[in-house]
Short mmCIF file of N, CA and C in Angstrom, two decimals:
data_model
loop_
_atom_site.label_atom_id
_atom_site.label_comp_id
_atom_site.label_asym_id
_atom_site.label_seq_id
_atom_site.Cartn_x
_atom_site.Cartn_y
_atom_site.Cartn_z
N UNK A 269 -32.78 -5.76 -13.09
CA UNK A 269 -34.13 -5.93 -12.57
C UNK A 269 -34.94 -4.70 -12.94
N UNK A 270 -36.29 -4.73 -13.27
CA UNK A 270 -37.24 -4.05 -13.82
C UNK A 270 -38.06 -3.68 -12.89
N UNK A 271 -38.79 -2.56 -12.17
CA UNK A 271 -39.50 -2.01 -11.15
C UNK A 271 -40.58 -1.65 -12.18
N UNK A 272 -42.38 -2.57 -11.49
CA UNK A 272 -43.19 -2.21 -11.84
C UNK A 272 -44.22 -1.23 -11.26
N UNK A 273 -44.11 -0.16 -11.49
CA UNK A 273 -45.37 0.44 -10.78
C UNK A 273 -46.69 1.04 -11.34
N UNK A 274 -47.72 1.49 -10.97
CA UNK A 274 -48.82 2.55 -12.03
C UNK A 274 -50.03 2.72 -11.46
N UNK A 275 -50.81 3.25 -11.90
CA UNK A 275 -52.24 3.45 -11.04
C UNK A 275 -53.16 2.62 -10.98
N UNK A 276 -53.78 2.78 -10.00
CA UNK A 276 -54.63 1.16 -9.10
C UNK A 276 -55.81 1.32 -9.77
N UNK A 277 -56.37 2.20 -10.57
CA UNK A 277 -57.44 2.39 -10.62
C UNK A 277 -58.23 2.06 -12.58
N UNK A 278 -57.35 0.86 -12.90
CA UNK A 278 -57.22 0.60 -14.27
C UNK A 278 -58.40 0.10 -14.46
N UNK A 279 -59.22 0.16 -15.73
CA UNK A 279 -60.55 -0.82 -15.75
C UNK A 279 -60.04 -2.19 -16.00
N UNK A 280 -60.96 -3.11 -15.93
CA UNK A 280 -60.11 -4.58 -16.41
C UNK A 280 -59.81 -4.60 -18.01
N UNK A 281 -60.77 -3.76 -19.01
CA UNK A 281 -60.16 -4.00 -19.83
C UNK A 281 -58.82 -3.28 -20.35
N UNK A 282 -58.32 -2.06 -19.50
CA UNK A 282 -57.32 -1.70 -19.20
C UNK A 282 -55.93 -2.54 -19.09
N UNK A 283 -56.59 -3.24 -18.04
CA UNK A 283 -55.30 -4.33 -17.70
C UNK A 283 -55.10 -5.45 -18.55
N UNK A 284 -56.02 -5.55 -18.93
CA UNK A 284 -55.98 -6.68 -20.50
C UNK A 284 -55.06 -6.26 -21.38
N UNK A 285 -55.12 -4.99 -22.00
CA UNK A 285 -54.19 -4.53 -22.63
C UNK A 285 -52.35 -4.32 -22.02
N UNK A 286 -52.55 -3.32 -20.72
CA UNK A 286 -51.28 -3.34 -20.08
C UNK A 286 -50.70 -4.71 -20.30
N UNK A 287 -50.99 -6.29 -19.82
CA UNK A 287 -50.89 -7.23 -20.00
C UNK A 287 -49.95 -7.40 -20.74
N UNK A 288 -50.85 -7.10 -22.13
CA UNK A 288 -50.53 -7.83 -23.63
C UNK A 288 -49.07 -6.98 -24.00
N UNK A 289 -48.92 -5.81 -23.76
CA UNK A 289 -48.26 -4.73 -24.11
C UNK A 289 -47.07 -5.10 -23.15
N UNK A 290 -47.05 -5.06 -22.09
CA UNK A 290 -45.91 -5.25 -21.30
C UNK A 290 -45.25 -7.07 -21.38
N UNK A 291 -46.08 -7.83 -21.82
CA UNK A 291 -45.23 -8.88 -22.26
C UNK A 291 -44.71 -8.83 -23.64
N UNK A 292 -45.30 -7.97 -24.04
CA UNK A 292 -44.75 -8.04 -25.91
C UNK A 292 -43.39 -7.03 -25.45
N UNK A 293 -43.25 -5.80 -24.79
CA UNK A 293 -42.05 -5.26 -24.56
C UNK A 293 -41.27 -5.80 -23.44
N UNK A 294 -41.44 -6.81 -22.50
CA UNK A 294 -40.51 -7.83 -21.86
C UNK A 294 -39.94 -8.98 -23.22
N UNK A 295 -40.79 -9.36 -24.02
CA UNK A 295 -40.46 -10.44 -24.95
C UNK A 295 -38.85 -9.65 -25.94
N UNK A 296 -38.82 -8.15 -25.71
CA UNK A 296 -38.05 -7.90 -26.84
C UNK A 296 -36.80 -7.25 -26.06
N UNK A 297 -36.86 -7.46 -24.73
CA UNK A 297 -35.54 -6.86 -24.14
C UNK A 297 -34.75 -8.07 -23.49
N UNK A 298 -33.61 -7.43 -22.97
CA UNK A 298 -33.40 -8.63 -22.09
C UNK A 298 -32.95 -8.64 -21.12
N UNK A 299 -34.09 -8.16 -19.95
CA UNK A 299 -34.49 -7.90 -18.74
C UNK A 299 -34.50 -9.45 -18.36
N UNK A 300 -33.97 -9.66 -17.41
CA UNK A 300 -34.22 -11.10 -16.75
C UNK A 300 -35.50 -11.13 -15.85
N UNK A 301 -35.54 -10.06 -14.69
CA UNK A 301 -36.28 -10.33 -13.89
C UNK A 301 -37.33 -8.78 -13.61
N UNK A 302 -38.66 -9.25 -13.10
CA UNK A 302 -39.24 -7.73 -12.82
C UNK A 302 -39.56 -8.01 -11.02
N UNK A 303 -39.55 -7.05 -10.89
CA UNK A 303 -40.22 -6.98 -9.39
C UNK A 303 -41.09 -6.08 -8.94
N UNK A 304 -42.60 -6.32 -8.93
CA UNK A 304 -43.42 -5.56 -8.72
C UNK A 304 -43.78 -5.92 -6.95
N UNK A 305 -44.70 -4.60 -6.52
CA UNK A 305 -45.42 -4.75 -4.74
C UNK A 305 -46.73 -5.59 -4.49
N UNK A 306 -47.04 -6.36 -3.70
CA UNK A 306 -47.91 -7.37 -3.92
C UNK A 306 -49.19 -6.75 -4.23
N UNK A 307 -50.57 -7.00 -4.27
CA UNK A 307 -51.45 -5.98 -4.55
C UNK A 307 -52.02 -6.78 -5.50
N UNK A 308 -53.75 -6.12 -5.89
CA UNK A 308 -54.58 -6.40 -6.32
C UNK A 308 -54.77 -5.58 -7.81
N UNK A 309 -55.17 -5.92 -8.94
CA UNK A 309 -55.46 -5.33 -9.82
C UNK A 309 -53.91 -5.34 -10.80
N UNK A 310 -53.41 -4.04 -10.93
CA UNK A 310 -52.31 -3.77 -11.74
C UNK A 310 -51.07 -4.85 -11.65
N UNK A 311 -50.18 -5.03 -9.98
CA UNK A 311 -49.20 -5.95 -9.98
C UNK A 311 -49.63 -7.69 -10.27
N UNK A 312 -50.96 -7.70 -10.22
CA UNK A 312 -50.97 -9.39 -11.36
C UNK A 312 -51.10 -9.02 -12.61
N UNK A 313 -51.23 -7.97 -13.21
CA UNK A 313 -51.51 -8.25 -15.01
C UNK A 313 -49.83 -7.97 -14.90
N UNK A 314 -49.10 -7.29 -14.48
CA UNK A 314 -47.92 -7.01 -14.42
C UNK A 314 -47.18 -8.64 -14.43
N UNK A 315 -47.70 -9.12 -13.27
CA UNK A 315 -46.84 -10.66 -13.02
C UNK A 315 -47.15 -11.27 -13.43
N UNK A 316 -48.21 -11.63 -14.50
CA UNK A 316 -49.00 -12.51 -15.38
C UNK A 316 -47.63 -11.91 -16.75
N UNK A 317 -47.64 -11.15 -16.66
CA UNK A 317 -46.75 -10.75 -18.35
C UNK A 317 -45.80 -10.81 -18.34
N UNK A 318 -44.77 -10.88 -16.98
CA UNK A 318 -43.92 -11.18 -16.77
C UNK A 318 -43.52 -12.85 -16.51
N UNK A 319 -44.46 -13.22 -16.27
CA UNK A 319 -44.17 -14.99 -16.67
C UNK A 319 -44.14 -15.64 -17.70
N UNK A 320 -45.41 -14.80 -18.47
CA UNK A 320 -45.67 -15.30 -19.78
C UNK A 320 -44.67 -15.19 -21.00
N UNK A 321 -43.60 -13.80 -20.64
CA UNK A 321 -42.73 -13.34 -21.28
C UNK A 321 -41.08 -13.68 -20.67
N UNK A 322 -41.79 -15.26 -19.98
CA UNK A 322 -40.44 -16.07 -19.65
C UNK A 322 -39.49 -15.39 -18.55
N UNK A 323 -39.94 -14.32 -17.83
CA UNK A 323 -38.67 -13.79 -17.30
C UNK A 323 -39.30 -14.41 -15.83
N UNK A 324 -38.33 -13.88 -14.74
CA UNK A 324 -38.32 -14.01 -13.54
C UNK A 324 -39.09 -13.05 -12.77
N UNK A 325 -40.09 -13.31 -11.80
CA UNK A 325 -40.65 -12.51 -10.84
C UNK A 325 -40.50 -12.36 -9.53
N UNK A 326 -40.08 -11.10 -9.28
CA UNK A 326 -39.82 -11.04 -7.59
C UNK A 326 -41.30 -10.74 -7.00
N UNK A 327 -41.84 -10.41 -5.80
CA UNK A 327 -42.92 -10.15 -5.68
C UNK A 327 -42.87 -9.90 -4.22
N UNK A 328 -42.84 -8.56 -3.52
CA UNK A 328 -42.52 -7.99 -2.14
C UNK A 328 -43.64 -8.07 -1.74
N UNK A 329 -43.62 -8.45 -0.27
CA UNK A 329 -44.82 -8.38 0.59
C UNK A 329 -44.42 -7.18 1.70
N UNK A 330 -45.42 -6.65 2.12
CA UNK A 330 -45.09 -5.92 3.33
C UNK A 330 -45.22 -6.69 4.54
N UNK A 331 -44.17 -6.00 5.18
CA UNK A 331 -43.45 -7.01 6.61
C UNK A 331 -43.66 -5.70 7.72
N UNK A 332 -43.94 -6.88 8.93
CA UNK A 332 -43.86 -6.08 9.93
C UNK A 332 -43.04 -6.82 11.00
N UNK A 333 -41.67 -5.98 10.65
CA UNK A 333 -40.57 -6.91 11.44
C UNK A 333 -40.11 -7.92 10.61
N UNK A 334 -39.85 -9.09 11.07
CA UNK A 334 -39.28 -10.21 9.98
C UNK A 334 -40.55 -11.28 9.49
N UNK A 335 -41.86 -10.64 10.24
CA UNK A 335 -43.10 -11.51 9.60
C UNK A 335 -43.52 -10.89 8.41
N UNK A 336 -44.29 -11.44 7.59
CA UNK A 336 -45.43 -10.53 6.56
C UNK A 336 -46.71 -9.81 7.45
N UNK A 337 -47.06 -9.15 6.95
CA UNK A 337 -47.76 -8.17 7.91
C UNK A 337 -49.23 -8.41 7.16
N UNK A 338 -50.35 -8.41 7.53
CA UNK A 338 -51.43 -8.74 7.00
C UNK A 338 -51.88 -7.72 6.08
N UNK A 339 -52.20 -7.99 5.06
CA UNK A 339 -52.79 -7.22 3.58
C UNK A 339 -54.34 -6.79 3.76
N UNK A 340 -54.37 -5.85 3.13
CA UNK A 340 -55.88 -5.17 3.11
C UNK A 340 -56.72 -6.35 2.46
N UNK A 341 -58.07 -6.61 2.70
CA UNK A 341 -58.83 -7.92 2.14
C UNK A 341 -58.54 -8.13 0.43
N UNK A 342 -58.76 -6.53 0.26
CA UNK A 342 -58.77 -6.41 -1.22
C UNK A 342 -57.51 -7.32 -2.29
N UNK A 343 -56.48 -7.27 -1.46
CA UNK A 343 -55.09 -7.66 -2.00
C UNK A 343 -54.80 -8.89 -1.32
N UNK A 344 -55.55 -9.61 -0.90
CA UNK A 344 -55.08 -10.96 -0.07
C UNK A 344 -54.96 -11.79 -0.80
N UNK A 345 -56.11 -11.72 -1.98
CA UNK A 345 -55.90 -13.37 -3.15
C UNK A 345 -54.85 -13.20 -4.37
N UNK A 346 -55.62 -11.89 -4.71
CA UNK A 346 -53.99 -11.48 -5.78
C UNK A 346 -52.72 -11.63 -5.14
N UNK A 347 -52.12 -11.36 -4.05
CA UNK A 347 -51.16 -11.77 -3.39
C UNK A 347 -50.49 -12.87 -3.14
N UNK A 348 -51.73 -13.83 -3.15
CA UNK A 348 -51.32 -15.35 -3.21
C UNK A 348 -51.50 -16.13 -4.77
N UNK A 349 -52.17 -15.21 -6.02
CA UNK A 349 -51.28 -15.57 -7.22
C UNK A 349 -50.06 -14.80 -7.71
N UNK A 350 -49.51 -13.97 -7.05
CA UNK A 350 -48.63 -13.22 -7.27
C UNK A 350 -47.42 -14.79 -6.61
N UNK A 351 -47.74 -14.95 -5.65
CA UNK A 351 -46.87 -15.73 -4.97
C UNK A 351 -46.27 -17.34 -5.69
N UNK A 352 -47.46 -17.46 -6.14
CA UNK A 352 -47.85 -18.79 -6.98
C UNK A 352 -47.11 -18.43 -8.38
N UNK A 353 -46.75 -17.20 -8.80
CA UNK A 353 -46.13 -17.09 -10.14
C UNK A 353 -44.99 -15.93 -10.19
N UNK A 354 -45.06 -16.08 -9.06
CA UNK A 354 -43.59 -15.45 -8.02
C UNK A 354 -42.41 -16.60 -8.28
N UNK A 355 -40.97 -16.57 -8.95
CA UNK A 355 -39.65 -17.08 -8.60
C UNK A 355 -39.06 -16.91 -7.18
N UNK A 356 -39.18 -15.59 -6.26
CA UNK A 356 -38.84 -15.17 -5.33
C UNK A 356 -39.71 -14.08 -4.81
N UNK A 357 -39.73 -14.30 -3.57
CA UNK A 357 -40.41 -13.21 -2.63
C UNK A 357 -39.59 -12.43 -1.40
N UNK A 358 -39.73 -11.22 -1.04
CA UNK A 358 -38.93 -10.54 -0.63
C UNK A 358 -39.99 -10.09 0.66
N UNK A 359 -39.58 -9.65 1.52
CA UNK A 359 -40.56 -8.98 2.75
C UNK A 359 -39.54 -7.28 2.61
N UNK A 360 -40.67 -6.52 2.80
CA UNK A 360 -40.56 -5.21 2.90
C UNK A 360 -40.96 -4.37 4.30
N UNK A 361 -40.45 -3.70 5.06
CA UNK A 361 -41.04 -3.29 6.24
C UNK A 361 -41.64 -2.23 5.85
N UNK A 362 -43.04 -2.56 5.84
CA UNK A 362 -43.95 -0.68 5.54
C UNK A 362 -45.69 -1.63 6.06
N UNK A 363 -46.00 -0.72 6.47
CA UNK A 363 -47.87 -0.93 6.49
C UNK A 363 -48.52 -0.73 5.03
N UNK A 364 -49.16 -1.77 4.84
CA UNK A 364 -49.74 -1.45 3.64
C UNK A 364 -50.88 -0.59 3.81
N UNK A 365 -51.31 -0.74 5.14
CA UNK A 365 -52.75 0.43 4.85
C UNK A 365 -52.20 1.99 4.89
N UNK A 366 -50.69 1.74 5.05
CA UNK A 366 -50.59 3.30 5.23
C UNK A 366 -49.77 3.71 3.99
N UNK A 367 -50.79 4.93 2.82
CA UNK A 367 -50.24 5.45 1.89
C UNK A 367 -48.88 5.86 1.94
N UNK A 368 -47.98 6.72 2.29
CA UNK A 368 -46.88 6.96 3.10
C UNK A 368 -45.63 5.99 2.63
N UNK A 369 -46.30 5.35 3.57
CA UNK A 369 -45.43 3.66 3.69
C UNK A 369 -45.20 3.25 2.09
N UNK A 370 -46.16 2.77 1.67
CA UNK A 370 -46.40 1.99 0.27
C UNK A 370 -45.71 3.01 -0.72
N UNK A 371 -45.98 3.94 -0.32
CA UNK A 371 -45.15 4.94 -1.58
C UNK A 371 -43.66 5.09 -1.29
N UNK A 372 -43.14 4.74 0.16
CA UNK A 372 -42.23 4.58 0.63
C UNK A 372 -41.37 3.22 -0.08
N UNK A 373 -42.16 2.37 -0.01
CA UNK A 373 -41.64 1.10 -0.90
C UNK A 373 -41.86 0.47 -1.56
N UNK A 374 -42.42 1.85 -2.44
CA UNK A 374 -41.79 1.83 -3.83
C UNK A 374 -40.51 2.57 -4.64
N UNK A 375 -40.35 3.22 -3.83
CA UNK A 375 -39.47 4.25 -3.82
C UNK A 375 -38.31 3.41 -3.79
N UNK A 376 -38.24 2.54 -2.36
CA UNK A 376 -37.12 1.90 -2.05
C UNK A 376 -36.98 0.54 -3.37
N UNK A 377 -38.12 0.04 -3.54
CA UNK A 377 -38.10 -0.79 -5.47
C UNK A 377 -37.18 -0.26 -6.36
N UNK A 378 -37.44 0.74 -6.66
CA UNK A 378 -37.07 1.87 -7.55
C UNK A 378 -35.37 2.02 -7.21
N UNK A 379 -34.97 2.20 -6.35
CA UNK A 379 -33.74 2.56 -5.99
C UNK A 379 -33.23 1.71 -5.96
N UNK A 380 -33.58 0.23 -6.13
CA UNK A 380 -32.69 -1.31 -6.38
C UNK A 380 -33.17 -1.52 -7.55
N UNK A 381 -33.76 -0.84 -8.59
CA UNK A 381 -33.65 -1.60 -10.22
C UNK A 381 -32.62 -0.38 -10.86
N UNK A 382 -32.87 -1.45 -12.20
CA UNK A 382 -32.03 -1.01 -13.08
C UNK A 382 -32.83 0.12 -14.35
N UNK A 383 -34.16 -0.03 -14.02
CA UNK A 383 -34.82 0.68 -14.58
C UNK A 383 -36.42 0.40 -13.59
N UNK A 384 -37.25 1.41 -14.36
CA UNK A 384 -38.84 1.50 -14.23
C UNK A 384 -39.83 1.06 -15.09
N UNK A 385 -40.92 0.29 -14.71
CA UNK A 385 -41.70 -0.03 -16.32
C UNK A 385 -43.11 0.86 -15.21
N UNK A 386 -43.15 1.99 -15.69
CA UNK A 386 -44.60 2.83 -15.15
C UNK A 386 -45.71 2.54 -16.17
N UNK A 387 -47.11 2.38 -15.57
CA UNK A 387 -48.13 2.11 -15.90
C UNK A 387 -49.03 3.23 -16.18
N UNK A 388 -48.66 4.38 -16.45
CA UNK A 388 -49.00 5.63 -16.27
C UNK A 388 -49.70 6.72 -17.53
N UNK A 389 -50.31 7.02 -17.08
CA UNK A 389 -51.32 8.19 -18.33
C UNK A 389 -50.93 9.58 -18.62
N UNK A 390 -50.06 9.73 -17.63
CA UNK A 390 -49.11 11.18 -17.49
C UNK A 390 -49.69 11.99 -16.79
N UNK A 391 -50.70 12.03 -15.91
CA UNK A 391 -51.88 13.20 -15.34
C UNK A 391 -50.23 13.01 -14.11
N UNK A 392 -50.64 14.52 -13.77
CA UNK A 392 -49.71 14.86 -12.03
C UNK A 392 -50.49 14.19 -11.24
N UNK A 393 -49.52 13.72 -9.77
CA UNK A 393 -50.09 13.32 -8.96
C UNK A 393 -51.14 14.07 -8.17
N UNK A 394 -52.28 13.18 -8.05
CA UNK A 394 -53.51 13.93 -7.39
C UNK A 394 -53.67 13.67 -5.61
N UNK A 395 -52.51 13.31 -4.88
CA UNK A 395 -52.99 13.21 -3.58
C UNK A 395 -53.38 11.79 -3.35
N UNK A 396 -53.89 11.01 -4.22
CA UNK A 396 -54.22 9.92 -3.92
C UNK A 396 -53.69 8.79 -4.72
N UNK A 397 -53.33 8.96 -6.50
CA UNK A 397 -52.14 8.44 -6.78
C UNK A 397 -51.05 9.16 -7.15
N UNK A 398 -49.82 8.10 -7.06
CA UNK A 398 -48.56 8.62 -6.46
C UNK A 398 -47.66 8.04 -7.81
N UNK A 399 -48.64 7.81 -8.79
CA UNK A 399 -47.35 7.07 -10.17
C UNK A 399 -46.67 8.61 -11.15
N UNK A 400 -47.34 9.66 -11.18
CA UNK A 400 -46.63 10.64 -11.49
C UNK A 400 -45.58 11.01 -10.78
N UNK A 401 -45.64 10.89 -9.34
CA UNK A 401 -44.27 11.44 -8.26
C UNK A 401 -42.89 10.05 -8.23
N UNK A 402 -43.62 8.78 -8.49
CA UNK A 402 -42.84 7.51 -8.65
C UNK A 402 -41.90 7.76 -9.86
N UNK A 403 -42.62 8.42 -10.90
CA UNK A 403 -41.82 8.02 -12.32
C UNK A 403 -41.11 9.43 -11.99
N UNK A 404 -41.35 10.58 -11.48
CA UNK A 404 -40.16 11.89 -10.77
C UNK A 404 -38.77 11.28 -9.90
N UNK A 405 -39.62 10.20 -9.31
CA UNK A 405 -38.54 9.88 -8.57
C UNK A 405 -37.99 9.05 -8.70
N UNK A 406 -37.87 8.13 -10.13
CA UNK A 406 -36.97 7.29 -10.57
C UNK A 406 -36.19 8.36 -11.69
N UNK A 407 -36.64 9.21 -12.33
CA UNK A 407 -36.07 9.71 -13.11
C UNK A 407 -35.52 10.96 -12.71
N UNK A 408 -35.36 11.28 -11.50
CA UNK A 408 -34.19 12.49 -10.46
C UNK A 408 -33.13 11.55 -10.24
N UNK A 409 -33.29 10.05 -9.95
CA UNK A 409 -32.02 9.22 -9.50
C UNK A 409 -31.38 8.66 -10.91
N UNK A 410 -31.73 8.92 -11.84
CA UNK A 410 -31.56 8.50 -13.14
C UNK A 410 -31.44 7.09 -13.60
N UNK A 411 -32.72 6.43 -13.28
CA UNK A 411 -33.34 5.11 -13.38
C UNK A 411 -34.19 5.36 -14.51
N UNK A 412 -33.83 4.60 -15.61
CA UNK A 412 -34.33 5.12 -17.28
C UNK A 412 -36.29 4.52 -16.85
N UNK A 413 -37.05 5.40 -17.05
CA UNK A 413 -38.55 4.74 -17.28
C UNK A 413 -39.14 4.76 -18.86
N UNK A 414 -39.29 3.32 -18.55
CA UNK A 414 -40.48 3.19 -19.66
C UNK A 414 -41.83 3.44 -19.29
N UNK A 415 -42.78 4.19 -20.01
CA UNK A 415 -44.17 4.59 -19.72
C UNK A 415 -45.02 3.38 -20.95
N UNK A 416 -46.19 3.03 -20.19
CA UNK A 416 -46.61 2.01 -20.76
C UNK A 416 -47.92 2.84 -20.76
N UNK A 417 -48.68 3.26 -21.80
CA UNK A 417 -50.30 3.63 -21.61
C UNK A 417 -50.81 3.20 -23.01
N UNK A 418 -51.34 1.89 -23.25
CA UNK A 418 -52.21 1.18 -24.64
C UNK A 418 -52.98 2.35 -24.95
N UNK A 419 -53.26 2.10 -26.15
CA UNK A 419 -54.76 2.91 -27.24
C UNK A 419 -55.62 2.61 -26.08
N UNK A 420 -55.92 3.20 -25.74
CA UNK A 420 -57.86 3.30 -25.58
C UNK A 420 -57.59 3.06 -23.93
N UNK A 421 -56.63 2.80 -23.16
CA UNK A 421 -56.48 2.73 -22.14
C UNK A 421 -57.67 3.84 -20.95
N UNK A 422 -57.91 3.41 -20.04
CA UNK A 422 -58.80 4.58 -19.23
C UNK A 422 -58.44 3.65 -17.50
N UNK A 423 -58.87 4.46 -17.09
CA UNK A 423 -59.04 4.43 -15.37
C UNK A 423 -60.73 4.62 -15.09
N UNK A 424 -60.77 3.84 -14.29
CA UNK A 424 -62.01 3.66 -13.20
C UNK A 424 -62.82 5.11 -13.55
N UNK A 425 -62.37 5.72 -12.68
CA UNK A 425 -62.96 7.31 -12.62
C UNK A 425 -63.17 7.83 -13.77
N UNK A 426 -62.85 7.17 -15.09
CA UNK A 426 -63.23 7.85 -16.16
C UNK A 426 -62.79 8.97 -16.74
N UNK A 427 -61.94 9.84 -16.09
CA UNK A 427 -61.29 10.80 -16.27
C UNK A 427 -60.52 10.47 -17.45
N UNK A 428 -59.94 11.43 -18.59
CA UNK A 428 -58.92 11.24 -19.69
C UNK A 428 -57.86 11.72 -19.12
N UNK A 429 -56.40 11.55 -19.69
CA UNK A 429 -55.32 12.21 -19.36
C UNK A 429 -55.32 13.67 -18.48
N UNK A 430 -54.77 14.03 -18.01
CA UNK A 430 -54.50 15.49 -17.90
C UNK A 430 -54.38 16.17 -18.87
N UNK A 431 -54.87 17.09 -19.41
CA UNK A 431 -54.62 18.01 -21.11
C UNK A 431 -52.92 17.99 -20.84
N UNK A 432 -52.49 18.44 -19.94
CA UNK A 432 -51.03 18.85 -20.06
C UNK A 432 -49.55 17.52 -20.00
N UNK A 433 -50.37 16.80 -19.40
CA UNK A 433 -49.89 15.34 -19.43
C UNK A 433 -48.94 14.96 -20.34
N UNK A 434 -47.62 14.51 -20.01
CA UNK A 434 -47.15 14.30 -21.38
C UNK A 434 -46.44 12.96 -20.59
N UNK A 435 -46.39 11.82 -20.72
CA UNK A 435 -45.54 10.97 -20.05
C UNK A 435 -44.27 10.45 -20.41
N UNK A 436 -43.99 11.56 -21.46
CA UNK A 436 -42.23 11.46 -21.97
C UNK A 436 -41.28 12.52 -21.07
N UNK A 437 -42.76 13.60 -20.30
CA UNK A 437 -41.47 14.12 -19.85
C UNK A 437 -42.05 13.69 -18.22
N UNK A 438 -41.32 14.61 -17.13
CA UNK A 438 -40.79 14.58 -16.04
C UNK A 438 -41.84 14.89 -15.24
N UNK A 439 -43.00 14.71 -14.66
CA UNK A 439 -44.18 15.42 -13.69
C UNK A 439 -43.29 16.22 -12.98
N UNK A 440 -44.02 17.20 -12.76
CA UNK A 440 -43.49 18.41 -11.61
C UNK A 440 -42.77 18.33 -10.48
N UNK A 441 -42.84 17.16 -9.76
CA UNK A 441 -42.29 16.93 -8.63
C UNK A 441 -43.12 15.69 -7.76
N UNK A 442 -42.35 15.72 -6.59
CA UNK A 442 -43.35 14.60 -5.33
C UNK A 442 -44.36 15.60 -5.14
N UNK A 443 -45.27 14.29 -4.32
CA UNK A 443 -46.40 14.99 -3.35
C UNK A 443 -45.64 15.41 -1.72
N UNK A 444 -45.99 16.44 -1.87
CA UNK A 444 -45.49 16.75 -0.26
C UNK A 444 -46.02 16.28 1.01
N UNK A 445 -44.96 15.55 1.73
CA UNK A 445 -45.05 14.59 2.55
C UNK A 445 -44.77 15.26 3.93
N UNK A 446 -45.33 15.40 4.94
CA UNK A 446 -44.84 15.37 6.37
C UNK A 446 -43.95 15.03 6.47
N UNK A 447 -43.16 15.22 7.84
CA UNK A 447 -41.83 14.53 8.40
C UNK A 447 -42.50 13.01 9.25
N UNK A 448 -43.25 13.70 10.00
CA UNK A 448 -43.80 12.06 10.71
C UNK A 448 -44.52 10.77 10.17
N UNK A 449 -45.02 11.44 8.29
CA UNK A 449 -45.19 10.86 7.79
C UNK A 449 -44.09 10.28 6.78
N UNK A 450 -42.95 10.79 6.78
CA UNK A 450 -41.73 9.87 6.19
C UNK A 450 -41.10 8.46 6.66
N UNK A 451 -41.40 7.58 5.51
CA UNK A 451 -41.22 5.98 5.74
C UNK A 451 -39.45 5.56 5.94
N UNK A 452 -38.93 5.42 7.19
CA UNK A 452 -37.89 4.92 7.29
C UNK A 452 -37.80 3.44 7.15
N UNK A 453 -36.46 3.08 6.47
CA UNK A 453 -36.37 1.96 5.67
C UNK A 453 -34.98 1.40 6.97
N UNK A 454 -35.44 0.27 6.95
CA UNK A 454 -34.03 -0.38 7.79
C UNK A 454 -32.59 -0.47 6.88
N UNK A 455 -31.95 -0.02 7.52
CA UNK A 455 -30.38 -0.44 6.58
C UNK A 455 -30.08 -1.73 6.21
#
């Protein structure tokens, strides 16, 4: 199984490309299944390329307890084509409004695949995204990542790479987390 993660903040024609790119490198491996976190923007071009490229999609919702727990507005419809082109769905216990949490499970994604497909530009994590500390922390547990960033790729904010950015190697580390803000996972 394949763990998708990367930054939320892709333009659409961004994700057009991620798309095209991540089903042309699902088409040439032979990954059966991916499992990306439900969500708006990045995890449907993700689950769109992963159907298209014939494989299987898992698609986690956050749970509160043994229910699904209600999604931010933003992620409510993508969620329900995620579901619609979902093979299987999984419930996750974390709050989605709480950063923490969500980075929490992804973490816990990450630690049940067999690899990472990161969506990533190589900039360090800035406090607010967490795909530089994700691809640290699949690649400290030694979960092989693939980095996916198309020609001409950009983010929302407009910003270019980090000058120092390199997404072959290792970002510096996590973002430092509180203790009361650490996401415990049920056994």
């Amino acid at each position: 199984m394949i763990a998708a993660v990367g930054h939320a903040d892709l333009t659409a024609e961004t994700l057009e490309r991620v798309e095209s790119e991540v089903r042309a490198r699902l088409e040439r491996t032979a990954a059966e299944a991916a499992v990306v976190r439900a969500g708006a923007g990045l995890p449907v071009a993700l689950g769109r390329a992963v159907r298209a490229a014939g494989r299987r999609l898992v698609v986690l919702l956050a749970a509160d307890g043994a229910a699904p727990a209600p999604l931010p507005p933003g992620d409510r419809r993508a969620a329900g084509e995620l579901l619609v082109l979902a093979d299987r769905a999984g419930l996750v216990d974390f709050d989605p409004g709480d950063r923490a949490a969500c980075i929490g499970a992804d973490e816990r994604m990450i630690r049940t695949s067999r690899r990472l497909l990161a969506v990533w530009d190589g900039s360090p994590s800035d406090g607010r995204d967490a795909t530089a500390h994700l691809v640290a922390y699949a690649r400290a547990r030694g979960v092989p990542v693939d980095v996916v960033w198309p020609e001409g790729a950009t983010r929302r904010t407009g910003r270019p790479p980090h000058p120092t950015a390199r997404p072959d190697r290792a970002p510096a580390g996590p973002p430092a987390r509180k203790e009361a803000d650490r996401v415990r996972h049920p056994a």
